[in-house]
Tab-separated table of C-alpha atoms and ligand atoms in Angstrom:
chain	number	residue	atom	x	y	z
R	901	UNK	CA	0.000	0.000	0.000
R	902	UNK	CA	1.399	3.764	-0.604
R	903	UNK	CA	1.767	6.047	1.658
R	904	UNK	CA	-1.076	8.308	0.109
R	905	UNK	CA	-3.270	5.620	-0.094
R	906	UNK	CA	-2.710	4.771	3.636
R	907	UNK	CA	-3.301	8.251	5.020
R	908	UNK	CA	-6.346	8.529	3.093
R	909	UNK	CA	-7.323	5.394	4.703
R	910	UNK	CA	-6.177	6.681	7.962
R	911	UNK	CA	-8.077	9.640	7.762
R	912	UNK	CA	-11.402	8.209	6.236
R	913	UNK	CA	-11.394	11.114	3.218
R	914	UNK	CA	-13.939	10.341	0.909
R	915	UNK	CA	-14.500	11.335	-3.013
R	916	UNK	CA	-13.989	13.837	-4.080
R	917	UNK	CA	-11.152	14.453	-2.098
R	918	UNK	CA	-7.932	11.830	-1.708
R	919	UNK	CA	-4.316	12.464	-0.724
R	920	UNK	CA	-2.103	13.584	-2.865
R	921	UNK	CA	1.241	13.353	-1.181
R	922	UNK	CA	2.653	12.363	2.300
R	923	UNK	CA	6.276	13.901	3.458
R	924	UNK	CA	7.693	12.099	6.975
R	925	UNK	CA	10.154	14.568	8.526
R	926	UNK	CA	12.312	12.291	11.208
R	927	UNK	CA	14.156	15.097	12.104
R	928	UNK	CA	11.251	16.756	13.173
R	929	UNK	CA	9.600	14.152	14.084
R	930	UNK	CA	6.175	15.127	11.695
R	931	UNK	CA	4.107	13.613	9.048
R	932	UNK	CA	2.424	16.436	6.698
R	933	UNK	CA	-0.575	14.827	5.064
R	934	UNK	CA	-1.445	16.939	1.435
R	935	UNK	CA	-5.232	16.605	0.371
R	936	UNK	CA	-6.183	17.283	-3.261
R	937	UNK	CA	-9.515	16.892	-4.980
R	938	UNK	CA	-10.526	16.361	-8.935
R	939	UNK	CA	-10.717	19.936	-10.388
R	940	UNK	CA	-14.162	19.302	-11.977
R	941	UNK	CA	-15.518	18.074	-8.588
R	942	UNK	CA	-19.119	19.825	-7.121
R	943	UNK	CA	-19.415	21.379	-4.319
R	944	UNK	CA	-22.472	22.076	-2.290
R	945	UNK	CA	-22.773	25.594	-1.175
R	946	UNK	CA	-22.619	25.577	2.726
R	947	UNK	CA	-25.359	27.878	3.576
R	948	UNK	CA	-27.990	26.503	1.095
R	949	UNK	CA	-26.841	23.093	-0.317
R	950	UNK	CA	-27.129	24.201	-3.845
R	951	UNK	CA	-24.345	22.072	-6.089
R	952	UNK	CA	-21.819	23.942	-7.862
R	953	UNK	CA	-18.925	23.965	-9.972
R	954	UNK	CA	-15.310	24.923	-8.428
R	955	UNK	CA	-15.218	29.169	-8.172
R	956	UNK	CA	-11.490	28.930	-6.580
R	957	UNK	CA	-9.603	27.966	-3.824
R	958	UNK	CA	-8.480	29.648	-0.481
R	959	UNK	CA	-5.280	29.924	0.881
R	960	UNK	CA	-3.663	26.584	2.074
R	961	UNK	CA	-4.109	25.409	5.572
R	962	UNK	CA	-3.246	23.140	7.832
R	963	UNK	CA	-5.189	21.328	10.292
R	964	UNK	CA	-3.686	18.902	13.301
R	965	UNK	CA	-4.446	15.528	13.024
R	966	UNK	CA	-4.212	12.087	15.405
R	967	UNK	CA	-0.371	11.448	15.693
R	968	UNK	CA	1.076	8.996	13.385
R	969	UNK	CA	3.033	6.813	16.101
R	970	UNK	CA	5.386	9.587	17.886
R	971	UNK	CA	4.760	12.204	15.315
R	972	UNK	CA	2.780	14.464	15.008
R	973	UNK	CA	1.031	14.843	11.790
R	974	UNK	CA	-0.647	17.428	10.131
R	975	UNK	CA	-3.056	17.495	7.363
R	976	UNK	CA	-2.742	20.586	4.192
R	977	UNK	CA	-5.308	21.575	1.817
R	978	UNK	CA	-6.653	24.476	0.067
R	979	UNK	CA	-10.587	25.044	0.683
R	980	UNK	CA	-12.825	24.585	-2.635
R	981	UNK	CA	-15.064	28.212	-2.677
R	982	UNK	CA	-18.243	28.192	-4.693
R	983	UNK	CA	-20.007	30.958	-6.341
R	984	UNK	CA	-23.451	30.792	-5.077
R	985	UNK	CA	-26.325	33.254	-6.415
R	986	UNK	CA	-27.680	33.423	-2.868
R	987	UNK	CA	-24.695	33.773	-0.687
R	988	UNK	CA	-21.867	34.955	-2.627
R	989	UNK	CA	-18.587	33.686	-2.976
R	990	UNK	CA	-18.092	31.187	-0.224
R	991	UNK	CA	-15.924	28.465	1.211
R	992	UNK	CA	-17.403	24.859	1.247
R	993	UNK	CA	-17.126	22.718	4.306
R	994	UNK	CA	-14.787	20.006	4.295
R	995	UNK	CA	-15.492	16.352	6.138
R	996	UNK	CA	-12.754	16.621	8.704
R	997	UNK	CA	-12.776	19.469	10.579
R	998	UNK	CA	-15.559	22.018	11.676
R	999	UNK	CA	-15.277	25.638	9.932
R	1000	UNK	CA	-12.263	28.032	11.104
R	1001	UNK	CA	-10.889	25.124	13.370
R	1002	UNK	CA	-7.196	24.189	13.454
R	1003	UNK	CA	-7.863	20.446	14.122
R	1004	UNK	CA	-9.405	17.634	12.559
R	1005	UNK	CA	-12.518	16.503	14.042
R	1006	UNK	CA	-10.623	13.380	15.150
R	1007	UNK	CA	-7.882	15.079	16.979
R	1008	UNK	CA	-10.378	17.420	18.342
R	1009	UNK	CA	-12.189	14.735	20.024
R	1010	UNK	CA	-9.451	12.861	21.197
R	1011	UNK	CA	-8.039	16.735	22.606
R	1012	UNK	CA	-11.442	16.920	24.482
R	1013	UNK	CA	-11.016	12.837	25.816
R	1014	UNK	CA	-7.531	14.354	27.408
R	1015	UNK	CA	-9.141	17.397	28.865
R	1016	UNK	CA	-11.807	15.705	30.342
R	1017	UNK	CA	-9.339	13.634	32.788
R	1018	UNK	CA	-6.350	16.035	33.562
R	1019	UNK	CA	-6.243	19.917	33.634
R	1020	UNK	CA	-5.365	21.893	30.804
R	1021	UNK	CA	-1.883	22.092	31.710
R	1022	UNK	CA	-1.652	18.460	31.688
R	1023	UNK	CA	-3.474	18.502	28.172
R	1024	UNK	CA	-0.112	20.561	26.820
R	1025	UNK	CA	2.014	18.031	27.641
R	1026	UNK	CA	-0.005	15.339	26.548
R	1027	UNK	CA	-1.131	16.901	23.422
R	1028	UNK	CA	2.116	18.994	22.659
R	1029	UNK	CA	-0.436	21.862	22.393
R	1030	UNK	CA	-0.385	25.576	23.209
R	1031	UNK	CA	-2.015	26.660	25.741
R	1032	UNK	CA	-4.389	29.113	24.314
R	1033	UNK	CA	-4.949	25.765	21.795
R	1034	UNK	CA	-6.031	23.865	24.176
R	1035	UNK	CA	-8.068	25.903	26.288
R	1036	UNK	CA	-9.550	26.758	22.933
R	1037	UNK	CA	-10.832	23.347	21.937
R	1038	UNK	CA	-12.293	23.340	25.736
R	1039	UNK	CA	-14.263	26.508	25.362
R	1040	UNK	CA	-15.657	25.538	21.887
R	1041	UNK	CA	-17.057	22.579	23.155
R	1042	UNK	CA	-18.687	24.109	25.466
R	1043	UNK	CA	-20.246	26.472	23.223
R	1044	UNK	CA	-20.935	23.896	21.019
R	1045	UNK	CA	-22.598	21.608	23.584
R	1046	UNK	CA	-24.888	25.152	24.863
R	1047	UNK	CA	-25.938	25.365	21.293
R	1048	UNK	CA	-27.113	21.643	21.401
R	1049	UNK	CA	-28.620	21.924	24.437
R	1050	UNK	CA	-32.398	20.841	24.134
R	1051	UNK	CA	-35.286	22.636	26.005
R	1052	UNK	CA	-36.304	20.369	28.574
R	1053	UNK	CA	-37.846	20.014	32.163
R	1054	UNK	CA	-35.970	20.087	35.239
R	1055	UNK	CA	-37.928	19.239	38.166
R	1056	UNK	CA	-35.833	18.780	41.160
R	1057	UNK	CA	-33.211	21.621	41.410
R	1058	UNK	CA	-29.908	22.078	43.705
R	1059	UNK	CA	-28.963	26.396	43.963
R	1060	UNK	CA	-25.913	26.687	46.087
R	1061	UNK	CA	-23.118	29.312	46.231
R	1062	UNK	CA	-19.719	28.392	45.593
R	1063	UNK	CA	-16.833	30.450	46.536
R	1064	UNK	CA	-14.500	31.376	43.372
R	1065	UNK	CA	-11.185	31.371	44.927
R	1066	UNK	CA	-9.507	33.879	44.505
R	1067	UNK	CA	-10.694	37.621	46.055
R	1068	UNK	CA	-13.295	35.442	48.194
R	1069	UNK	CA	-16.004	36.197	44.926
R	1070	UNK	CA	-19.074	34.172	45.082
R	1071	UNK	CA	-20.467	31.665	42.193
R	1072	UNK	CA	-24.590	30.760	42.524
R	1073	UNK	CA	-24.995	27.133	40.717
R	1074	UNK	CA	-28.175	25.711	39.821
R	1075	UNK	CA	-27.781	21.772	39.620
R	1076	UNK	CA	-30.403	18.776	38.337
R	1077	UNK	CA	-30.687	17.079	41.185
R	1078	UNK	CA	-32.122	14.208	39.408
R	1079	UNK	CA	-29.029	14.360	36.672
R	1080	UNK	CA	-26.198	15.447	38.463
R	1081	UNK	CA	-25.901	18.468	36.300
R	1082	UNK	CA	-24.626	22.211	36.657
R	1083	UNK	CA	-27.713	23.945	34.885
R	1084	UNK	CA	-26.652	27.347	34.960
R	1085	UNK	CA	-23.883	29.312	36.802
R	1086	UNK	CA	-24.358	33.085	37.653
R	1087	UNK	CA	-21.529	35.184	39.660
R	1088	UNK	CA	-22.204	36.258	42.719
R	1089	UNK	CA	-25.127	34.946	44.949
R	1090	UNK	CA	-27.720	38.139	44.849
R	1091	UNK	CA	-31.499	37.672	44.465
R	1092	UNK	CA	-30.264	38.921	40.709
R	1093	UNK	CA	-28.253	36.157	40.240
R	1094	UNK	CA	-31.070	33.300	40.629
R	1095	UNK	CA	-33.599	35.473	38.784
R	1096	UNK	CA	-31.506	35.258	35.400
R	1097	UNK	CA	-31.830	31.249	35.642
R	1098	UNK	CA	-35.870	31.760	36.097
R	1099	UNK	CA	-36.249	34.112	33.623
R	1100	UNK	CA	-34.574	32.167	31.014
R	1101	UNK	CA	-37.187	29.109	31.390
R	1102	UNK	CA	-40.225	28.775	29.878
R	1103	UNK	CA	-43.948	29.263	31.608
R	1104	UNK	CA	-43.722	25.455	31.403
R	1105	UNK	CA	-40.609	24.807	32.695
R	1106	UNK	CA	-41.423	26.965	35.553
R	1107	UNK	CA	-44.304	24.969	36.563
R	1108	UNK	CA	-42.913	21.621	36.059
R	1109	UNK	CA	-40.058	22.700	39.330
R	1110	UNK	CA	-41.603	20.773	41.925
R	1111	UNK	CA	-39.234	21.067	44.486
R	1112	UNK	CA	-36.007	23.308	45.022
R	1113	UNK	CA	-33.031	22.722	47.365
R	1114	UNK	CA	-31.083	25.504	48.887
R	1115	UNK	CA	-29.478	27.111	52.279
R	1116	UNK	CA	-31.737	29.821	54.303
R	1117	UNK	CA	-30.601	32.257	52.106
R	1118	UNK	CA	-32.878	35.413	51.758
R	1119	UNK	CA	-32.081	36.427	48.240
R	1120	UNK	CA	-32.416	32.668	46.575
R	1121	UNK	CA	-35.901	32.476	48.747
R	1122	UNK	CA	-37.348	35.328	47.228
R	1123	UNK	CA	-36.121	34.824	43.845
R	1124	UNK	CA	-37.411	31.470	44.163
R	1125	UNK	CA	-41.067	32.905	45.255
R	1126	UNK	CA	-41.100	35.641	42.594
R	1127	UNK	CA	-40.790	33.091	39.609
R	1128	UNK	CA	-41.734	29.914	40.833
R	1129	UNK	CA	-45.634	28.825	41.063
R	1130	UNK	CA	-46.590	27.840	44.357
R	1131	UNK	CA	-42.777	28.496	45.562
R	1132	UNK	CA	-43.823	28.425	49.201
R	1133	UNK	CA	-44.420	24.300	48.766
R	1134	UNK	CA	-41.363	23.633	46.800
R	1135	UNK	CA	-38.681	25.584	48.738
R	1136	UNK	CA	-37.047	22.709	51.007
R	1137	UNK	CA	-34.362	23.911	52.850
R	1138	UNK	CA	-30.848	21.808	52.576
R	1139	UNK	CA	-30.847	19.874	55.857
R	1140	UNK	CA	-27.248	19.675	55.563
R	1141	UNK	CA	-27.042	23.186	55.487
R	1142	UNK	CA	-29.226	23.411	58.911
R	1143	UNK	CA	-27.339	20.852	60.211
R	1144	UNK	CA	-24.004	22.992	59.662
R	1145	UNK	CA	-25.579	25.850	61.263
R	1146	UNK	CA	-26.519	23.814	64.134
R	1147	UNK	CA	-22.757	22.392	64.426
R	1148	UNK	CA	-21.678	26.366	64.370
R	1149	UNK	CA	-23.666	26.852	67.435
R	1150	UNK	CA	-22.010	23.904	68.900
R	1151	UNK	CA	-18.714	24.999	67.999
R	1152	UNK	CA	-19.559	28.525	69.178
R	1153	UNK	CA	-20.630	26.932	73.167
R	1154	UNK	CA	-17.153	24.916	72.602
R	1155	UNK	CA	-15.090	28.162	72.177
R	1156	UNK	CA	-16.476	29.933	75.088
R	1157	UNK	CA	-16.688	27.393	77.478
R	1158	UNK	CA	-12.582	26.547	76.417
R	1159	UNK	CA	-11.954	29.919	77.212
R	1160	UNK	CA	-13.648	30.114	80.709
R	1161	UNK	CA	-11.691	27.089	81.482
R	1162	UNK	CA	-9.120	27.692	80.554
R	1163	UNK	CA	-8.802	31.073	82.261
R	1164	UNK	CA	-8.905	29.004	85.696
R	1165	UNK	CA	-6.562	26.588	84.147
R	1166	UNK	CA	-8.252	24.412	83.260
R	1167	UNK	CA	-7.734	22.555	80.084
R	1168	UNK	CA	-10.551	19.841	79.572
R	1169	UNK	CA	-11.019	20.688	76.466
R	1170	UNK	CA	-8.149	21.000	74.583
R	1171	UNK	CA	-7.574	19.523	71.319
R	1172	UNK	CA	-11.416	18.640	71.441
R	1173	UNK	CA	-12.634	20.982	68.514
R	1174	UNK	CA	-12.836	18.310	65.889
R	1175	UNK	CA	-14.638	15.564	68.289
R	1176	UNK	CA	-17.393	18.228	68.538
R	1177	UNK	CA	-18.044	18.675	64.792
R	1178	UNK	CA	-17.995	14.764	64.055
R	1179	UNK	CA	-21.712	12.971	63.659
R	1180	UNK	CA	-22.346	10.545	66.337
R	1181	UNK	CA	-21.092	7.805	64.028
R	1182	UNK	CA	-18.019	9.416	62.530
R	1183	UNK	CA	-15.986	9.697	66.064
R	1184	UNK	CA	-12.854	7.925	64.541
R	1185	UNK	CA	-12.142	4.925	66.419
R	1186	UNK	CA	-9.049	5.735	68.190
R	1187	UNK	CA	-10.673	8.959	69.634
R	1188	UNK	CA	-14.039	6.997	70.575
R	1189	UNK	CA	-12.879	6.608	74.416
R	1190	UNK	CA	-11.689	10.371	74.777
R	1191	UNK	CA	-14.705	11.190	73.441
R	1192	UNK	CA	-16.878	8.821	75.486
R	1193	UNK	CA	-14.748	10.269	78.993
R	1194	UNK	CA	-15.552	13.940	77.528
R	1195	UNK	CA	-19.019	13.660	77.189
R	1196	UNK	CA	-19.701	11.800	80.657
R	1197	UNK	CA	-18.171	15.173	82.379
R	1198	UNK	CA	-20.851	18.124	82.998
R	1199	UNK	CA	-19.854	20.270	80.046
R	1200	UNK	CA	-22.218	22.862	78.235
R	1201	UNK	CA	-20.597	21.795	74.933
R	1202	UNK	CA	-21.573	18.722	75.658
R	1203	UNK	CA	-25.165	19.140	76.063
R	1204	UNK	CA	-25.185	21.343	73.003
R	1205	UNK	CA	-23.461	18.433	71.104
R	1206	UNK	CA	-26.383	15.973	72.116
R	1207	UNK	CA	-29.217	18.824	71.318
R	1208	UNK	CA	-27.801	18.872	68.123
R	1209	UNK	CA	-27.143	15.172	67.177
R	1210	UNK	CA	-31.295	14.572	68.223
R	1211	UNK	CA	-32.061	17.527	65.770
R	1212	UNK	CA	-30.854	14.864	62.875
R	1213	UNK	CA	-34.222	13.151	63.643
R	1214	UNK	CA	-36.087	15.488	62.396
R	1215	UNK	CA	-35.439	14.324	58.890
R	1216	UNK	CA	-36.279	10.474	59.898
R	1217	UNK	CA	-40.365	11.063	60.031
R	1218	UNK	CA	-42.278	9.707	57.177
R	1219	UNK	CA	-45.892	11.503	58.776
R	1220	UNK	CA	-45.527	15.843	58.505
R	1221	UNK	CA	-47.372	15.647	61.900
R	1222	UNK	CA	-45.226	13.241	63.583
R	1223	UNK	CA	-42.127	15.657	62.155
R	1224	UNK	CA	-43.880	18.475	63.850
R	1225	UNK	CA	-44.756	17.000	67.284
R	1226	UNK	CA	-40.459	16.228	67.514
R	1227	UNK	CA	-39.964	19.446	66.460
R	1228	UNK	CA	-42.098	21.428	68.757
R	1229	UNK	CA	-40.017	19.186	71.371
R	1230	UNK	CA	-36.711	19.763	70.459
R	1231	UNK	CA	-37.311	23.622	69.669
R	1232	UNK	CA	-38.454	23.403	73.469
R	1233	UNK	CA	-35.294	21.549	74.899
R	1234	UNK	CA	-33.167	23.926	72.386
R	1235	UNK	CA	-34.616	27.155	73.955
R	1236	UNK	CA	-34.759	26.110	77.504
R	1237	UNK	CA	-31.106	25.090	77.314
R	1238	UNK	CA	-29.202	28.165	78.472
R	1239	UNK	CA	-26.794	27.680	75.960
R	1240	UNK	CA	-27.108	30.598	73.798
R	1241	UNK	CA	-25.541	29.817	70.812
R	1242	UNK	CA	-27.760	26.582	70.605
R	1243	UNK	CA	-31.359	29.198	71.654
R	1244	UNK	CA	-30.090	31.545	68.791
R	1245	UNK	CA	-30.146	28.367	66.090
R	1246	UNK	CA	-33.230	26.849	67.268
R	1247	UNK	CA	-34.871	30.394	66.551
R	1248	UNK	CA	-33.440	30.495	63.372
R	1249	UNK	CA	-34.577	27.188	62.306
R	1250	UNK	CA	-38.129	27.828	63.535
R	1251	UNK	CA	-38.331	30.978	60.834
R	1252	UNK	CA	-38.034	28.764	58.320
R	1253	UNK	CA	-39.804	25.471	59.777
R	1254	UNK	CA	-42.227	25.458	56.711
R	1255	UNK	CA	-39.925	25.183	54.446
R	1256	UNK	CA	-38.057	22.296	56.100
R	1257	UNK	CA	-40.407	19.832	56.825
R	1258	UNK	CA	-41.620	19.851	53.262
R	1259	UNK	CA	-38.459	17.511	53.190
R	1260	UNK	CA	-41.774	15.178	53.513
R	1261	UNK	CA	-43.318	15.867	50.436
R	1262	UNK	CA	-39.858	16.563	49.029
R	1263	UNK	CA	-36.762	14.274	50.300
R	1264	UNK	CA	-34.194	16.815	48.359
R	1265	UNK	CA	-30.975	17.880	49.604
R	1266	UNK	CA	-28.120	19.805	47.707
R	1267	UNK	CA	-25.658	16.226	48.704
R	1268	UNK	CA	-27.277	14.606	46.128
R	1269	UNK	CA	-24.902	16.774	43.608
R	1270	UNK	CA	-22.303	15.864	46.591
R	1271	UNK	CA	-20.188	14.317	43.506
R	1272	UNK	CA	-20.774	17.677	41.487
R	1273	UNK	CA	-19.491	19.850	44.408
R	1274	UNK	CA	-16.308	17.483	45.092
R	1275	UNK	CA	-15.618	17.610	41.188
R	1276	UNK	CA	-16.149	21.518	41.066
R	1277	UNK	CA	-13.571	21.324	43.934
R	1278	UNK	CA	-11.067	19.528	41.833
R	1279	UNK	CA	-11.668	21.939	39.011
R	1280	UNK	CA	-10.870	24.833	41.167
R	1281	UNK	CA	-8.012	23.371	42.644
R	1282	UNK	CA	-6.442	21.945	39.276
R	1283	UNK	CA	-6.766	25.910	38.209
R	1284	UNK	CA	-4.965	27.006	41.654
R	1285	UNK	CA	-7.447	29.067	41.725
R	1286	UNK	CA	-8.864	30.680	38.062
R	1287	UNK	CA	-8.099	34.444	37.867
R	1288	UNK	CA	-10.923	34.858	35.379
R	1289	UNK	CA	-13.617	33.699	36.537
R	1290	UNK	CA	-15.197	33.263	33.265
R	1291	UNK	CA	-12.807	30.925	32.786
R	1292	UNK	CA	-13.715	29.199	36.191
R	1293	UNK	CA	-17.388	28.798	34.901
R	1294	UNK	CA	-16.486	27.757	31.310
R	1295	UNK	CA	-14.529	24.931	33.130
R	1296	UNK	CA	-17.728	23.594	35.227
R	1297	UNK	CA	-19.910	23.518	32.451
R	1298	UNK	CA	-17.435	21.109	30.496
R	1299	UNK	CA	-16.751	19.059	33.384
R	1300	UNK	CA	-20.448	18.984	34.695
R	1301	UNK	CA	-22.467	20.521	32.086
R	1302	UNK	CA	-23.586	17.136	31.276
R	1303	UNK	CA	-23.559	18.865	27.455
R	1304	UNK	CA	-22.834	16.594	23.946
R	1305	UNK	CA	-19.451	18.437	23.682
R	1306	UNK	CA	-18.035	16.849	20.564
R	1307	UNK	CA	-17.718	18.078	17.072
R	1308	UNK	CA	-19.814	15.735	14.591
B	2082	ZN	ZN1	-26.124	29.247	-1.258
């Protein structure tokens, strides 16, 4: 077999066009690939299909293909143009790469298989890529993938903020709970920032939400119950969330009663911060019996600790009324504790009871895009940090867009 006969193999070209010569460099370490096509070959105008005779060419170009082996290889042609009565003089499309890219659709996809698993420095390397190339073949396929993106009904939504790293700026996220997906990302986490997602859904779409996670967060609620229908049922409030304002409290007791103590020397509870924050069942086992000799001494951070661990109940009830009766209970023991921390939660909490026991109706909590938040995480962290934060975002919706991101 020739060497022009295997590269057209290689890279699937189909009549009209075949290659018309191959040059291997060693020294270089390259493969340039030349495709040529009969001169009294049609074209079909781009924009309306029409066929047409050849008008001209464009300049040459070059496009990056799959490596050949260790070298890289790159593929040359000049663009057929057509003269079309409609459009004008224009360049046809060729099979094997999308218009204006530098890369065949084969490398390109292969390029976004790389970028998916490692960062974009990592995709240099691997690719032997610029990179302002690489980030480049990231950020069209997430443009690409947006464009793709069908109209379609999401019914259980996540909105949490995320912190960008750098200059402490906020991100607000709305996720599919029921896909896993980052629906839309807006910067900062004003009322303003949630409204944009609402407004950009349908009448529809809007009433098929029937439930929406999120923290106590005043400017997500009343976004929420300017857009949504009957907002007031399908607000649940993250339990997670409540529970970390809960464990604040407890923390808070912890701190102040450290301090007492330790002013009359005192120093009980030293080193003891962690064993305060753990869940009952995530004590680790070698600090079980510290833990066990800590809690059977009269401390207030102890009591808080076991006011806060029964609160977790509250999300066990199957019957709303049953949920209620423990909760009128445990707001009673909260407030009647003399811990003030623990008195300040409880009230908090019992602002927004409605819109936490219609966990009931709605079992949602932003956890279940737990594996979104810890991959968002890795994205921020693989960036040190992204300067521009457009950059940040463009980076989450590749990653956990859940978007068709190749080129066809
Ligand atoms: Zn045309």
């Amino acid at each position: 077999m020739q060497d022009t006969a295997l590269y057209q193999y290689l890279l699937g070209l189909q009549s009209p066009w075949t290659v018309s010569r191959v040059n291997l460099d060693m020294h270089a370490q390259r493969v340039d690939v030349w495709a040529a096509h009969p001169e009294d070959a049609a074209w079909a105008c781009p924009h309306c299909s029409t066929v047409l005779p050849l008008y001209d060419h464009a300049e040459e170009r070059t496009w990056r293909h799959l490596d050949s082996c260790q070298f890289q290889t790159h593929l040359h042609a000049r663009i057929p143009r057509v003269a079309c009565a409609d459009h004008g003089v224009v360049q046809v499309t060729v099979p094997w790469a999308e218009p204006r890219s530098r890369f065949t659709l084969l490398f390109e996809r292969l390029a976004i298989d790389v970028l998916r698993h490692c960062d974009v420095s990592g995709a240099t390397r691997i690719l032997g890529l610029s990179w302002d190339e690489a980030w480049g073949i990231l950020q069209r396929a997430v443009t690409r993938g947006h464009a793709r993106k069908q109209t379609r009904m999401v019914r259980r939504i996540g909105v949490d903020e995320k912190a960008a790293a750098k200059g402490h700026r906020y991100l607000t996220l709305v996720c599919d709970l029921d896909e896993g997906t980052v629906e839309y990302i807006a910067e900062d986490r004003t009322q303003e920032s949630l409204d944009r997602y609402y407004t950009g859904l349908t009448p529809e779409q809007l009433n098929g939400i029937e439930a929406v996670a999120m923290d106590m967060w005043e400017p997500y609620i009343q976004a929420t119950r300017a857009h949504v229908p009957e907002a007031a049922e399908k607000i649940v409030f993250d339990r997670f969330h409540i529970m970390g304002h809960v464990s604040n409290a407890v923390d808070t007791v912890r701190k102040h009663e450290h301090r007492a103590l330790m002013a009359a020397g005192d120093e009980t509870l030293k080193g003891s911060k962690y064993l305060w924050l753990y869940s009952r069942e995530n004590v680790p086992a070698q600090r079980r019996e510290e833990f066990a000799a800590l809690k059977r001494q009269e401390l207030k951070v102890g009591r808080a600790w076991a006011i806060k661990e029964v609160l977790r109940c509250l999300w066990h009830y199957v019957y709303p009324a049953s949920g209620r009766k423990f909760w009128k209970r445990w707001y009673f023991w909260a407030t009647h504790s003399r811990l003030e921390p623990i008195r300040k939660a409880a009230e908090t909490i019992r602002r927004h009871i409605a819109n936490i026991v219609t966990y009931y109706q709605h079992p949602v909590t932003n956890a279940m895009s737990e594996g979104l938040n810890s991959q968002i995480q890795k994205i921020n962290s693989m960036a040190c940090g992204f300067r521009n934060i457009e950059h940040f975002k463009t980076a989450i919706y590749f990653h956990c867009g859940g978007l068709d991101l190749y080129p066809c």
